[in-house]
Coordinates of C-alpha atoms in Angstrom, one line a residue:
X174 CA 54.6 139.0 88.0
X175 CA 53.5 136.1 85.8
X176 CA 53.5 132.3 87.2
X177 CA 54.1 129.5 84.8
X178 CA 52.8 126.0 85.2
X179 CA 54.2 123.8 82.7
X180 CA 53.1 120.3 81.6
X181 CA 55.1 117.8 84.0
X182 CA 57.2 115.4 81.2
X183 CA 58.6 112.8 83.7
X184 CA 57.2 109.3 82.5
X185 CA 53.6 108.7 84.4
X186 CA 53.8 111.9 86.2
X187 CA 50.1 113.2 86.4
X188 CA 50.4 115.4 88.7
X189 CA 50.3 119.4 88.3
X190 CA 51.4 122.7 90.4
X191 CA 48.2 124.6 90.1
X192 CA 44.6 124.1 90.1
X193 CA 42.2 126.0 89.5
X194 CA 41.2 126.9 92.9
X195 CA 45.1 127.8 93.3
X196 CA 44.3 130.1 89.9
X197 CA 41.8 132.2 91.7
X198 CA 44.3 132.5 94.7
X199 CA 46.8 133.6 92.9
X200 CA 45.3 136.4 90.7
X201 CA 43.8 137.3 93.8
X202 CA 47.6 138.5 95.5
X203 CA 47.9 140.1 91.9
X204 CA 49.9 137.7 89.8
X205 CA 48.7 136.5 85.9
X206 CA 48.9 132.6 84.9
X207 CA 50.3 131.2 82.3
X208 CA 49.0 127.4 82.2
X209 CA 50.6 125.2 79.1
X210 CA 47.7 123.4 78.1
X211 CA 46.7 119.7 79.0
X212 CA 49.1 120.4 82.3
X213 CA 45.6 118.7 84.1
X214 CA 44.7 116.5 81.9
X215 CA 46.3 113.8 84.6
X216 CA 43.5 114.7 87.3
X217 CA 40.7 115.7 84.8
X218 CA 41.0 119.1 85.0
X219 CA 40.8 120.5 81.8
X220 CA 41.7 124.1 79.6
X221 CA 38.7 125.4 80.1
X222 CA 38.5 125.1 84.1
X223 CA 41.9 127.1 84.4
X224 CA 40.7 129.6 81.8
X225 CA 37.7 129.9 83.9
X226 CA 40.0 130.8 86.9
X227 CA 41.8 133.2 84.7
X228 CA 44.7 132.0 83.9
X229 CA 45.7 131.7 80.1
X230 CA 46.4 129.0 78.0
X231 CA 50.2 128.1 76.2
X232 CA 50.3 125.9 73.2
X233 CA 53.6 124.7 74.6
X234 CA 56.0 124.6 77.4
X235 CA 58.2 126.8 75.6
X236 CA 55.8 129.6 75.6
X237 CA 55.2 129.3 79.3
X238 CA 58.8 129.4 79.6
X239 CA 59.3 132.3 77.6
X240 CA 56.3 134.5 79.1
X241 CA 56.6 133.6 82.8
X242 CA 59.0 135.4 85.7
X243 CA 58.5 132.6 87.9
X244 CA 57.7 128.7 87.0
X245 CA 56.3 126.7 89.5
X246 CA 56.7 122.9 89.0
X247 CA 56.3 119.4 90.4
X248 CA 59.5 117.6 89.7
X249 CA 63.1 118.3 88.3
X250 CA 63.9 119.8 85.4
X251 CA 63.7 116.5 83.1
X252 CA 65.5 116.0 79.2
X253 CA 61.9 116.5 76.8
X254 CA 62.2 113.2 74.4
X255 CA 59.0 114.9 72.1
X256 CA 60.3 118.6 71.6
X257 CA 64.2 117.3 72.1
X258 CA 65.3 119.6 74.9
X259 CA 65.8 119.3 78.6
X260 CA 63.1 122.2 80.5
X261 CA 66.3 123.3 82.0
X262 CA 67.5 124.8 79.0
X263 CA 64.2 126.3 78.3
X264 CA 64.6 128.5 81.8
X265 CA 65.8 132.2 81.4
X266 CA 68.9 134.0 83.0
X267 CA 67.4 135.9 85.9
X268 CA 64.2 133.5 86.1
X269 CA 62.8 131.5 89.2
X270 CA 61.8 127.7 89.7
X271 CA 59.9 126.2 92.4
X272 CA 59.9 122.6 92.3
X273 CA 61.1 119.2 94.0
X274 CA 65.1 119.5 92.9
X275 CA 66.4 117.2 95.3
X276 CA 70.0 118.9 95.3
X277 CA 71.9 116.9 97.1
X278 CA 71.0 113.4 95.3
X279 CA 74.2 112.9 93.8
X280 CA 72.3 112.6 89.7
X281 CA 71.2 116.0 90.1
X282 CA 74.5 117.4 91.0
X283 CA 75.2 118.9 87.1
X284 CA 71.2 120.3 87.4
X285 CA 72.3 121.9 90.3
X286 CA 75.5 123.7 88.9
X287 CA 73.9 124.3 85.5
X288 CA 71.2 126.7 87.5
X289 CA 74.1 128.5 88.7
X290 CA 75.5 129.2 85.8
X291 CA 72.4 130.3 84.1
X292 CA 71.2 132.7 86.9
X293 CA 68.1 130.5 88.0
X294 CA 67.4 131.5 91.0
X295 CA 65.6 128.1 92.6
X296 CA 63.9 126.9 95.5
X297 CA 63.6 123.1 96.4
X298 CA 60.2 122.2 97.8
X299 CA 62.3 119.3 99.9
X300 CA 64.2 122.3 101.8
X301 CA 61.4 123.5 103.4
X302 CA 61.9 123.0 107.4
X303 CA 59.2 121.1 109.8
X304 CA 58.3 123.8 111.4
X305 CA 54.8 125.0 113.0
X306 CA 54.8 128.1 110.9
X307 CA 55.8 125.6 108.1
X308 CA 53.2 123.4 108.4
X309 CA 51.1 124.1 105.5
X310 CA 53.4 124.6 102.8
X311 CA 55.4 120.9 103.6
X312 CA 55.3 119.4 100.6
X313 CA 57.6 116.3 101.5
X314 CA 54.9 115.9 104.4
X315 CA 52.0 115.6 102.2
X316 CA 53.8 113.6 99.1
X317 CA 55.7 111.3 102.1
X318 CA 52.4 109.8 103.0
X319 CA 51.0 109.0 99.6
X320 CA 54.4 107.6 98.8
X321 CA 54.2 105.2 101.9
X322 CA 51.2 104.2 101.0
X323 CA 51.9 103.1 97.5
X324 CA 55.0 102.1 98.1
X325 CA 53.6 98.7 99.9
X326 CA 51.5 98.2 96.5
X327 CA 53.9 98.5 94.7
X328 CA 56.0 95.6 96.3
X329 CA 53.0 93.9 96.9
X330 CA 52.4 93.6 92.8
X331 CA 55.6 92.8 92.2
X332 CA 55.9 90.2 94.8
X333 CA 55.1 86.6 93.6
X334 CA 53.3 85.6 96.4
X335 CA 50.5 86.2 98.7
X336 CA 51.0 89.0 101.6
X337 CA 48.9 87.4 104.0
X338 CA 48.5 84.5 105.7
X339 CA 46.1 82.4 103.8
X340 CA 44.7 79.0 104.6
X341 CA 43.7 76.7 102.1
X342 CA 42.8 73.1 101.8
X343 CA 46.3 71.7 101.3
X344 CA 47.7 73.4 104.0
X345 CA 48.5 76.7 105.2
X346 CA 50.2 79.9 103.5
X347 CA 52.2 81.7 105.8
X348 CA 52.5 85.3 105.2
X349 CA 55.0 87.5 103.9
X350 CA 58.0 89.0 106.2
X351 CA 58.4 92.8 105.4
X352 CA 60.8 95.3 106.7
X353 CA 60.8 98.8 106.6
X354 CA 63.6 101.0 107.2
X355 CA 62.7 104.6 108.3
X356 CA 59.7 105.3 110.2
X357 CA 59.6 109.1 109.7
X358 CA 55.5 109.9 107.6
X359 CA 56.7 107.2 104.8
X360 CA 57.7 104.7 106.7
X361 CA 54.7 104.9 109.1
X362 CA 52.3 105.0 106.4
X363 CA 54.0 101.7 105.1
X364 CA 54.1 99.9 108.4
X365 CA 50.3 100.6 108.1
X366 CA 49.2 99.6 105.1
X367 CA 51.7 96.6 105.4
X368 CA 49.8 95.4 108.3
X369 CA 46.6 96.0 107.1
X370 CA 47.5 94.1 104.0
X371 CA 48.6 91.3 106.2
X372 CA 52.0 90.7 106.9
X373 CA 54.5 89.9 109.5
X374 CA 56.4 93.6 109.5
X375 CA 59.3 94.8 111.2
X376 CA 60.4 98.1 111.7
X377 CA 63.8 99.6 111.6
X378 CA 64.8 103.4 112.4
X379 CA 68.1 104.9 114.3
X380 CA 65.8 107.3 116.7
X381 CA 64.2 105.6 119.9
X382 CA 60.9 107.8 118.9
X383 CA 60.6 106.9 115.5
X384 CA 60.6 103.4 117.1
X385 CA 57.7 103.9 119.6
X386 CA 55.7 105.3 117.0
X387 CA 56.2 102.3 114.6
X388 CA 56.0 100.2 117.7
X389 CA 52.1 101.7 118.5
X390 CA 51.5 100.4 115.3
X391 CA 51.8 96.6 116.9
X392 CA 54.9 95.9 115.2
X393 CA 58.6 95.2 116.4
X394 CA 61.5 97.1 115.6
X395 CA 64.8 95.7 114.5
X396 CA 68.2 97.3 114.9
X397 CA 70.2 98.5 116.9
X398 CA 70.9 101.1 120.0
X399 CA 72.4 104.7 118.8
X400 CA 73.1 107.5 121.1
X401 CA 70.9 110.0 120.6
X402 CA 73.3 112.8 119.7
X403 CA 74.4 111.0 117.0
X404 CA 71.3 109.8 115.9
X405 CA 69.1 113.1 116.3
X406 CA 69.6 116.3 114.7
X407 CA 67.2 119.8 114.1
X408 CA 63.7 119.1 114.2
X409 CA 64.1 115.6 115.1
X410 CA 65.5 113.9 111.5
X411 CA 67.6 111.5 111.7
X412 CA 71.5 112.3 110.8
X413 CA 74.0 111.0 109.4
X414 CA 75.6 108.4 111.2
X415 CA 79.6 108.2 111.8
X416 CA 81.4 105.5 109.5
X417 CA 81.2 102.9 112.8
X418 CA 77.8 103.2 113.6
X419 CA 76.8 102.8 110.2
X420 CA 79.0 99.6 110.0
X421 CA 76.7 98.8 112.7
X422 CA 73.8 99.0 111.2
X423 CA 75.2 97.1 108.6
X424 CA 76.0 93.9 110.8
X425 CA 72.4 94.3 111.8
X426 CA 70.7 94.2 108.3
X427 CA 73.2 91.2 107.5
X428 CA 71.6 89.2 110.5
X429 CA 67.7 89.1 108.9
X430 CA 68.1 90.2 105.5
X431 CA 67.9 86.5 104.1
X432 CA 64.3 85.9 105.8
X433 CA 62.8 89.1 104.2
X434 CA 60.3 89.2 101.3
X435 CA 59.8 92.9 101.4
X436 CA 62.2 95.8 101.8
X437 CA 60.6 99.2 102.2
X438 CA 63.5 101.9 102.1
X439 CA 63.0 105.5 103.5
X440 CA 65.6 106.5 105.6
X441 CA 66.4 110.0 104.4
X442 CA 68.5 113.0 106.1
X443 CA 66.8 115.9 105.4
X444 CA 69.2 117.6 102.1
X445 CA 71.6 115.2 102.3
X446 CA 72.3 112.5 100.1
X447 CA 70.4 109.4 101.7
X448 CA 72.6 106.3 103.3
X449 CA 73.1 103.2 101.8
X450 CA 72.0 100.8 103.8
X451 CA 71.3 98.2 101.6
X452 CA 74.7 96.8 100.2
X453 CA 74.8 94.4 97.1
X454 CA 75.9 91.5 99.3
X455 CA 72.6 91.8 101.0
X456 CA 70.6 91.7 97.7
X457 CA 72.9 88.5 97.4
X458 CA 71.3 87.0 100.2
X459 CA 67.8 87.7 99.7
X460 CA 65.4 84.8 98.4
X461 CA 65.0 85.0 94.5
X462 CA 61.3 86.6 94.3
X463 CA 62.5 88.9 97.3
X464 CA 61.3 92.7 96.5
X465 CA 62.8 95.8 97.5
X466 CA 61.2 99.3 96.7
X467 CA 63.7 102.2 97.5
X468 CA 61.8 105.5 97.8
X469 CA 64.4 107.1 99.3
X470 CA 65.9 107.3 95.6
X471 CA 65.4 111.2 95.0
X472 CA 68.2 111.4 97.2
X473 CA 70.3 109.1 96.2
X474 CA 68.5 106.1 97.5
X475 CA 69.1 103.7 100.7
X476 CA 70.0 100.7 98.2
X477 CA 73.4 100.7 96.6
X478 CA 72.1 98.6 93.3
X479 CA 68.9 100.7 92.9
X480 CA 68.9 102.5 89.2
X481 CA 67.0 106.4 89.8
X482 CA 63.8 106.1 87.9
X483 CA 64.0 102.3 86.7
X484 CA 62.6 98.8 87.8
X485 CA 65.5 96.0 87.8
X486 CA 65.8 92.8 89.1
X487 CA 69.3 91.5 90.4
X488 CA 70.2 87.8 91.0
X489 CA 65.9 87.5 90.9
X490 CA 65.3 90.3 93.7
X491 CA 63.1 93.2 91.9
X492 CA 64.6 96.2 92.9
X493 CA 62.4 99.8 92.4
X494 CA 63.7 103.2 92.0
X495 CA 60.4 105.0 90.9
X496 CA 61.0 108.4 91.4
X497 CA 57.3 109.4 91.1
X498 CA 55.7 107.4 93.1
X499 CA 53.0 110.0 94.6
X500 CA 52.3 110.7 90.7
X501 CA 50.3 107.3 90.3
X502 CA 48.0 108.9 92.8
X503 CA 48.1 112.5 91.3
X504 CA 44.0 113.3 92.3
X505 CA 45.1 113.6 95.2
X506 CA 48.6 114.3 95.5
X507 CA 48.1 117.2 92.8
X508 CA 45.4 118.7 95.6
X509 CA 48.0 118.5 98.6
X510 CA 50.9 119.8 96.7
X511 CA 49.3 122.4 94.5
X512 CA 47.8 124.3 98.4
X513 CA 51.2 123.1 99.4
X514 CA 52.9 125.5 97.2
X515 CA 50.3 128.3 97.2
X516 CA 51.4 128.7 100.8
X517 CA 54.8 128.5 100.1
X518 CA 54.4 131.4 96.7
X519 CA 52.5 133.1 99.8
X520 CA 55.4 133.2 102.0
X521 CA 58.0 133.4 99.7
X522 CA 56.7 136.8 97.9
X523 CA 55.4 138.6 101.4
X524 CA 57.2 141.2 100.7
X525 CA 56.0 141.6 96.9
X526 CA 56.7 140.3 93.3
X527 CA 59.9 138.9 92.9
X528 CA 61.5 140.2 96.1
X529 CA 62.0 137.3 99.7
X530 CA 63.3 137.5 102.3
X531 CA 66.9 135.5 103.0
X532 CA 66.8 136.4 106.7
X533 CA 63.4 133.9 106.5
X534 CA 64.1 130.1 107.8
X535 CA 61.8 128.9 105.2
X536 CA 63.6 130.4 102.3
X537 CA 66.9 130.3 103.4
X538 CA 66.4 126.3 104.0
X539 CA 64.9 126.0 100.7
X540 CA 67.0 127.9 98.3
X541 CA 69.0 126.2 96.1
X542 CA 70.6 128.9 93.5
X543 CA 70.5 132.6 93.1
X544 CA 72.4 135.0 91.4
X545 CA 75.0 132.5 90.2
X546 CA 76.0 130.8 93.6
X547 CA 74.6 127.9 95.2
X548 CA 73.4 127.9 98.4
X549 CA 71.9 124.3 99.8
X550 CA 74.5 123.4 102.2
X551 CA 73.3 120.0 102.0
X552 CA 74.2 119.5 98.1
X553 CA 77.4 121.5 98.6
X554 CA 78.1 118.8 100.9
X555 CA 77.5 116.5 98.9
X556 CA 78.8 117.5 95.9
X557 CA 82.6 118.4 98.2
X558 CA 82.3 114.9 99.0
X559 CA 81.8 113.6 95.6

């Protein structure tokens, strides 16, 4: 079986699916590498530290295409402006893709049915369940906690004032009011660096835990009471929430949405398109300078006026849908996610080259497409719905 790890084309995405170490690992459980060349540039890992692992060298992502059985990426297939092709229609009838596809977010929905029809079988590194056998190969873990992180920088540069409270010899600055939605591993990692940056930060999350954990932080929590059986589903997500509750949560945003500088959205149910809990009336009522940084947007996104992949400012309120946020920190995201998916390869191939097992939870939660059906209940969902 040969592996292929192409050259990731998103806009700013450094980060890459193998390493070198990963190289040696591979080869190792008997598989060749095909590595497009530059692929690490990003990281400063080079051509000649994957051939020293073993792996060969394409001139082009259409060679690793064409020579590989199974292609292991970072993000979704994405439209190639240089070589004028999408990598989608690069992949063979009968191959396999691992990567971050997002299935359900509702701008991947043709992705989704055009893997079908071409006989890709594909696996969704966002599928993969929270469980202890899981552990090592959770990808969404390991990216969710860079992206929390940066997250709070990245409204914090965008934000046209200070964070915290600064005195100065006119009088005193106070600091800025922050709210973050979602306290799952982004959300806590924002409520962190948020407070270590400084400002006044509320939390906001439908599940009493997620609440206490944000709350052990030394922050208070906003919202509202849900009953746990409709706020709680498998493995302790959060689910969807029936149309009334939601119209609660609503009313609550609407009641300190105008005195908040900073919105941090990451309320996500896990392969399901994420809820909008940010409506365009709120934006209306935010403070012009007011910043809101939506990383829930690989699934559809918590803010009903955030654009998937662009920076935009409505009525003065910068609004950002970067759907790469953990590539601006691709050292060591690339690390995390590259071991991420060597355990996952691992798992996935157990019983040999190119044969898994659909009777395993981690596969069967993480397939998207194979022979010319669709399987991800969460984007069939989503797509019946649309």
């Amino acid at each position: 079986m040969i592996i292929g790890i192409p050259k990731e084309i998103m806009p700013n995405e450094n980060r890459v699916a193998a390493l070198p170490e990963n190289v040696v690992k591979y080869r190792e459980m008997g598989y060749d590498l095909i590595v497009e060349t530059n692929a690490g540039v990003g990281i400063n890992i080079f051509d000649d530290d994957y051939k020293s692992a073993g792996a060969e060298i394409a001139e082009s992502a259409r060679e690793v295409y064409e020579k590989s059985d199974v292609i292991l990426k970072v993000k979704e297939p994405y439209f190639d402006e240089k070589n004028n092709i999408n990598e989608i229609d690069m992949l063979k009838e009968g191959q396999t893709i691992v990567t971050f596809l997002h299935p359900a977010a509702p701008s991947n929905h043709d992705m989704v049915r055009t893997l079908r029809d071409k006989n890709i079988t594909a696996f969704t590194m966002d599928g993969i369940p929270r469980i202890s056998r899981a552990q090592r190969m959770d990808a969404l873990t390991s990216m969710s906690t860079i992206t929390g992180y940066k997250a709070v920088l990245i409204a914090a540069n965008n934000f046209p004032k200070f964070i915290p409270m600064i005195g100065t010899s006119i009088g005193m600055i106070r600091p800025a009011n922050i709210l973050v939605i979602g306290t799952g591993v982004v959300g806590l990692q924002a409520v962190a660096t948020a407070k270590r940056m400084g400002g006044t930060v509320k939390a906001m999350d439908i599940r009493p835990d997620a609440r206490k954990e944000a709350e052990s932080l030394g922050v208070k929590t906003a919202g509202f009471e849900v009953p746990p059986e409709l706020a709680i589903g498998e493995g302790g997500y959060a689910k969807s929430l029936p149309a009334e509750c939601l119209a609660k949560e609503h009313d609550a945003l609407n009641e300190i949405i105008s005195d908040i500088d900073i919105v941090i959205l990451s309320a996500l149910i896990p392969g399901e398109v994420a809820p909008v809990l940010i409506t365009a009336e709120m934006i209306n009522k935010m403070k012009p300078g007011s910043v809101v940084v939506d990383v829930s947007i690989d699934q559809g996104g918590n803010c009903a006026l955030t654009q998937p992949g662009c920076e935009t400012s409505v009525n003065g309120v910068y609004i950002c849908g970067i759907k790469n946020i953990p590539g601006s920190v691709p050292v060591h995201s690339s690390w995390m996610y590259a071991n991420n998916m060597y355990h996952y390869i691992a798992n996935l191939f157990k019983n040999g080259s190119g044969s898994f097992d659909m009777d395993d939870e981690i596969v069967l939660k993480s397939i998207v497409t194979h022979n010319g059906k669709i399987f991800h209940k969460g984007a069939l969902k989503a797509m019946s719905e649309a």
